[in-house]
XYZ file of C-alpha atoms in Angstrom:
365
model
C 106.980 -33.619 7.584
C 110.719 -33.245 7.434
C 109.821 -28.747 6.982
C 112.838 -28.339 4.864
C 111.643 -30.943 1.668
C 108.308 -29.597 2.487
C 109.386 -26.135 0.839
C 111.623 -28.910 -1.799
C 107.944 -29.974 -3.401
C 106.449 -26.725 -3.314
C 109.390 -25.563 -4.782
C 109.075 -28.623 -7.685
C 105.075 -27.342 -8.587
C 106.862 -24.506 -10.218
C 108.302 -26.718 -12.524
C 104.383 -28.807 -13.440
C 104.458 -26.061 -16.936
C 108.434 -26.421 -17.793
C 109.827 -29.290 -17.929
C 108.379 -32.371 -19.172
C 110.004 -34.692 -20.095
C 111.814 -34.274 -17.273
C 110.774 -34.756 -13.980
C 109.016 -32.264 -11.822
C 112.005 -31.463 -9.010
C 112.221 -28.872 -6.103
C 115.920 -28.540 -4.266
C 116.607 -26.259 -1.333
C 120.251 -25.290 0.166
C 120.157 -25.342 3.085
C 123.331 -24.319 5.854
C 124.231 -26.029 8.517
C 121.916 -23.719 11.184
C 119.400 -24.672 9.075
C 118.930 -21.125 7.232
C 117.795 -20.766 3.589
C 121.065 -20.218 0.606
C 119.233 -21.418 -2.578
C 116.022 -22.180 -4.129
C 115.490 -24.420 -7.224
C 113.326 -26.285 -9.661
C 113.300 -27.461 -12.685
C 113.204 -25.298 -16.030
C 112.670 -26.582 -19.630
C 114.709 -29.149 -20.655
C 117.659 -28.555 -21.837
C 118.059 -25.860 -18.814
C 119.408 -26.768 -15.563
C 118.061 -28.820 -12.739
C 116.744 -28.104 -9.519
C 119.733 -28.830 -8.018
C 121.406 -26.632 -10.510
C 119.261 -23.763 -10.574
C 119.346 -24.414 -6.891
C 123.584 -23.713 -6.743
C 123.883 -20.741 -9.272
C 120.240 -18.827 -6.884
C 123.045 -19.730 -3.127
C 126.802 -18.371 -5.487
C 124.549 -15.372 -6.995
C 123.984 -14.230 -3.524
C 127.541 -15.297 -2.496
C 126.548 -18.123 0.558
C 129.398 -20.044 0.869
C 128.098 -23.875 0.875
C 130.731 -25.526 2.265
C 128.928 -27.774 5.064
C 125.863 -26.521 3.148
C 122.473 -29.486 3.083
C 120.809 -29.979 0.026
C 116.479 -31.340 -0.333
C 115.975 -32.847 -3.831
C 113.214 -33.916 -3.918
C 114.788 -36.875 -6.586
C 117.701 -38.442 -7.065
C 120.567 -35.630 -8.392
C 121.149 -37.272 -11.948
C 123.956 -39.385 -12.305
C 124.589 -39.054 -16.294
C 125.257 -36.827 -19.293
C 121.846 -36.066 -21.144
C 120.659 -32.600 -21.784
C 122.947 -30.851 -19.072
C 125.014 -32.197 -16.507
C 125.397 -35.494 -13.939
C 123.529 -32.688 -10.856
C 125.412 -34.932 -7.769
C 128.680 -33.884 -9.517
C 127.746 -30.662 -9.264
C 126.213 -30.810 -5.388
C 130.025 -33.051 -4.438
C 132.067 -29.932 -5.819
C 129.856 -26.868 -4.224
C 131.048 -28.950 -0.965
C 127.491 -30.261 -0.518
C 127.478 -32.318 2.840
C 123.965 -33.653 3.259
C 121.804 -34.730 0.563
C 118.215 -35.022 1.643
C 116.274 -36.599 -1.480
C 112.425 -37.903 -1.096
C 113.305 -40.853 -3.683
C 115.030 -43.081 -6.040
C 115.278 -41.822 -9.975
C 112.880 -45.175 -11.594
C 115.737 -43.960 -14.585
C 117.554 -46.396 -15.284
C 120.620 -44.412 -16.513
C 120.741 -42.730 -13.206
C 118.459 -45.294 -10.789
C 120.750 -45.261 -7.238
C 123.929 -43.968 -9.427
C 123.914 -40.987 -8.381
C 123.088 -41.616 -4.998
C 125.904 -44.142 -4.734
C 128.488 -41.732 -6.024
C 127.498 -38.841 -3.562
C 128.330 -41.509 -0.610
C 132.070 -42.201 -2.109
C 132.874 -38.572 -1.746
C 131.087 -38.683 1.615
C 128.143 -36.791 0.993
C 125.997 -37.799 3.634
C 122.420 -39.138 2.215
C 119.253 -39.463 3.318
C 116.240 -40.906 1.127
C 113.203 -40.659 1.982
C 110.453 -38.107 3.279
C 108.448 -37.156 0.330
C 108.617 -40.244 -1.664
C 104.946 -40.453 -2.511
C 104.304 -36.658 -2.921
C 107.314 -36.619 -5.176
C 106.221 -40.241 -6.784
C 102.530 -38.582 -7.321
C 104.047 -35.384 -9.113
C 106.164 -37.481 -11.505
C 104.016 -40.195 -12.356
C 103.549 -39.765 -15.236
C 107.950 -40.191 -15.682
C 107.356 -42.773 -13.346
C 104.999 -44.990 -15.493
C 106.918 -44.070 -18.729
C 110.197 -45.044 -16.719
C 108.422 -48.398 -15.415
C 105.516 -49.715 -17.906
C 107.146 -48.153 -21.184
C 103.733 -45.925 -21.646
C 102.472 -43.237 -20.322
C 100.360 -42.431 -17.754
C 97.168 -41.959 -20.438
C 95.016 -39.175 -17.608
C 91.315 -39.271 -19.529
C 89.117 -36.209 -18.695
C 85.811 -35.652 -19.479
C 83.547 -32.219 -19.617
C 79.203 -33.749 -18.631
C 76.431 -32.774 -17.287
C 74.534 -34.192 -13.853
C 73.826 -37.191 -15.488
C 76.090 -37.855 -17.954
C 76.437 -36.146 -21.495
C 79.042 -35.285 -22.917
C 77.452 -32.642 -25.863
C 73.600 -33.076 -27.346
C 71.915 -35.612 -30.207
C 73.022 -32.694 -32.276
C 76.389 -33.031 -31.478
C 76.227 -29.413 -29.551
C 78.406 -28.827 -26.260
C 79.396 -25.677 -26.258
C 80.206 -25.026 -23.053
C 78.632 -27.676 -20.551
C 80.923 -26.445 -17.760
C 81.409 -22.908 -16.093
C 84.517 -21.093 -17.543
C 86.344 -22.361 -14.366
C 86.384 -25.505 -15.057
C 87.587 -25.163 -18.404
C 90.614 -23.108 -17.680
C 90.952 -25.900 -14.507
C 91.379 -28.317 -17.484
C 93.808 -25.834 -19.802
C 96.135 -26.313 -16.732
C 96.287 -30.031 -16.832
C 96.077 -29.268 -21.003
C 99.054 -27.708 -19.802
C 101.318 -29.626 -17.981
C 101.026 -33.171 -20.169
C 103.577 -33.650 -22.642
C 100.933 -34.454 -25.206
C 96.965 -33.596 -25.609
C 95.773 -36.934 -28.166
C 92.381 -36.690 -29.530
C 90.747 -38.577 -31.816
C 90.057 -37.580 -35.689
C 86.147 -38.428 -34.615
C 86.244 -34.266 -32.455
C 88.406 -33.038 -34.854
C 85.955 -32.952 -38.103
C 82.832 -32.067 -35.746
C 84.353 -28.890 -33.764
C 88.086 -28.315 -35.226
C 90.153 -27.818 -32.553
C 92.412 -26.302 -31.851
C 93.422 -28.764 -28.836
C 95.929 -26.110 -27.427
C 96.530 -24.672 -24.136
C 95.067 -20.733 -23.411
C 93.399 -19.998 -20.229
C 96.458 -20.623 -18.619
C 99.559 -19.210 -19.238
C 102.341 -21.251 -20.639
C 105.421 -21.074 -21.531
C 105.139 -24.398 -24.158
C 102.415 -26.614 -25.955
C 101.117 -29.775 -25.066
C 102.452 -31.320 -28.072
C 99.349 -33.007 -30.033
C 98.878 -37.167 -31.227
C 95.994 -37.445 -33.115
C 94.208 -40.492 -33.893
C 93.205 -41.023 -37.335
C 92.727 -44.607 -38.762
C 92.245 -43.712 -42.554
C 93.745 -40.410 -42.822
C 90.786 -37.557 -43.545
C 92.229 -35.395 -40.949
C 91.718 -31.560 -43.033
C 95.253 -30.418 -44.311
C 93.363 -27.353 -43.249
C 92.704 -27.544 -39.932
C 92.394 -25.155 -36.807
C 95.529 -27.227 -35.137
C 98.092 -26.736 -37.627
C 97.881 -22.871 -36.618
C 99.626 -24.083 -33.352
C 103.248 -24.291 -33.732
C 104.112 -27.620 -31.811
C 104.694 -30.838 -32.760
C 102.060 -32.833 -34.238
C 101.665 -36.778 -34.063
C 99.396 -38.232 -35.675
C 98.421 -42.906 -35.840
C 96.656 -43.899 -38.219
C 96.186 -48.108 -40.226
C 96.214 -46.324 -43.476
C 99.030 -46.334 -46.169
C 97.706 -43.628 -48.541
C 100.224 -41.918 -49.581
C 98.905 -39.524 -51.524
C 97.212 -38.387 -48.022
C 100.341 -39.250 -46.116
C 102.206 -36.506 -47.772
C 99.914 -33.448 -47.744
C 99.241 -33.991 -43.817
C 103.686 -34.315 -43.756
C 103.024 -31.243 -45.644
C 101.823 -29.213 -43.599
C 104.248 -30.472 -40.738
C 102.232 -33.286 -38.315
C 104.357 -36.948 -38.817
C 102.273 -39.563 -39.610
C 102.869 -43.101 -38.350
C 101.166 -45.954 -39.554
C 100.106 -48.645 -36.625
C 97.339 -50.506 -37.955
C 95.926 -52.526 -35.566
C 92.218 -55.090 -36.108
C 89.372 -53.680 -37.660
C 91.482 -51.523 -39.756
C 92.582 -49.562 -37.008
C 95.443 -47.939 -34.975
C 96.737 -50.674 -32.519
C 96.405 -47.676 -29.449
C 99.455 -50.020 -27.204
C 101.014 -50.926 -29.556
C 100.811 -46.660 -29.902
C 101.343 -45.540 -26.224
C 104.461 -47.622 -25.763
C 105.910 -45.330 -28.839
C 104.250 -42.644 -27.263
C 107.048 -43.259 -24.666
C 109.773 -43.664 -26.889
C 108.899 -40.425 -27.592
C 109.653 -39.335 -24.541
C 105.494 -38.243 -23.226
C 105.893 -38.496 -19.614
C 101.996 -37.912 -19.141
C 98.574 -37.875 -21.900
C 95.914 -35.758 -21.346
C 93.214 -37.700 -23.729
C 90.386 -35.010 -24.681
C 88.390 -37.447 -27.484
C 84.769 -38.530 -28.703
C 83.137 -41.109 -26.454
C 84.605 -43.696 -29.585
C 88.325 -42.988 -28.488
C 87.439 -42.910 -24.903
C 85.753 -46.066 -24.632
C 87.668 -48.352 -26.749
C 91.029 -46.939 -24.172
C 88.476 -47.648 -21.527
C 88.155 -50.964 -22.845
C 91.118 -52.163 -23.159
C 92.130 -51.137 -19.936
C 94.150 -48.270 -20.760
C 93.113 -45.382 -18.881
C 95.618 -44.702 -15.859
C 92.639 -42.127 -14.588
C 89.746 -40.051 -15.082
C 89.952 -36.160 -14.635
C 86.108 -35.411 -14.983
C 83.632 -31.900 -14.763
C 79.977 -32.232 -14.043
C 78.092 -29.249 -14.554
C 74.012 -28.988 -12.560
C 72.133 -29.965 -16.291
C 70.454 -32.677 -17.434
C 70.043 -33.278 -20.522
C 68.191 -36.078 -21.052
C 68.958 -37.259 -24.557
C 72.716 -36.600 -25.956
C 76.241 -38.174 -26.756
C 77.426 -40.677 -23.316
C 80.900 -40.096 -22.048
C 81.958 -43.468 -23.372
C 80.572 -45.981 -25.599
C 81.133 -49.728 -25.264
C 80.444 -52.828 -24.128
C 77.813 -53.743 -23.517
C 78.891 -55.598 -21.145
C 77.457 -58.706 -19.885
C 77.591 -58.484 -15.572
C 78.682 -55.709 -13.247
C 81.608 -56.668 -12.925
C 83.368 -56.306 -16.316
C 82.317 -53.120 -15.121
C 86.514 -50.805 -15.357
C 86.603 -50.651 -11.434
C 87.925 -46.660 -10.640
C 89.158 -45.488 -7.215
C 87.593 -41.489 -6.498
C 90.948 -39.146 -5.380
C 89.159 -36.438 -4.629
C 86.334 -34.157 -5.330
C 86.169 -30.606 -5.605
C 83.610 -28.196 -6.412
C 85.372 -25.111 -9.021
C 82.166 -22.340 -9.591
C 79.079 -23.871 -9.745
C 80.838 -27.474 -11.570
C 82.154 -30.427 -10.006
C 85.584 -31.713 -10.711
C 86.557 -35.446 -9.497
C 89.681 -37.778 -10.472
C 89.667 -40.810 -10.188
C 91.551 -43.855 -10.718
C 91.405 -47.057 -12.090
C 91.466 -49.473 -9.070
C 95.383 -50.467 -9.692
C 96.754 -48.622 -12.315
C 99.215 -46.709 -10.053
C 101.146 -49.947 -8.074
C 104.112 -50.073 -10.366
């Protein structure tokens, strides 16, 4: 791979916990001779995009950018959003060439930033590092192309697939290393999704605590009958909170709204939330990656309705016997009805295994 694009991709990784709902982008600016002039990555929403960050870095160091090359992991934007158009800033700075990993899937940008650069006489190359850039922004691509977030289902379980004992005890099946890693995946998401069963059983905060982060992801809760206690610990964290429900109980709704929650009624079958409609609504709310930490009921509903894209599974070297399963759905009548997955990675984290597996074909969009 082009070493300058490789460096830009490393810079893009620095925005993983920062830039949502904007994509994770890195930019490296070099002279014609290959000297590094500026480095940048996309900051928090409303702050500098990667290209602007790199231009400022170069200008702070006193570099002349006439004839320079910008290596950027996503097509420079061409529209006025929270910030100005990055392609215009590159042109104004005198950049001679732009190497972009991949075209922006946002219909407000797609191809237009590259076209504007070419019209200004900038040499444009597209393609180096495309797959890695897309993977880094799988949620952004999903939202723009499918109009749904990328749904990642996180599960911590024993080797025999139990997430808790029959009495509900689950702290702690996996190690501290696995728990911290799970929080890093929480931190990179736009929102964490859970269900009312988890809230009533564990009274969790569902925030990021075990890794450093400048932003807390939003919290999304599925509560079919509006049973969330107004004094639940999840209200103790400063962040946006959406509760999806099938209930039209105005008294309960007002009590939860008084605690800062937005309550959204999306009834589906059997007096339960329409999960597919919820995902489309979350996409409209700029949710790219949805990190699910729920019980077997909600896990099973999402899997059986083929709404999960990826499974993040932590397996501890323990056998629990009777206990709560990872997901409750079925029974199936044939093995061909199983939810098929493909392994993406298998790693050791302390004594535990971390398995990342994708639902077969879900990343083909």
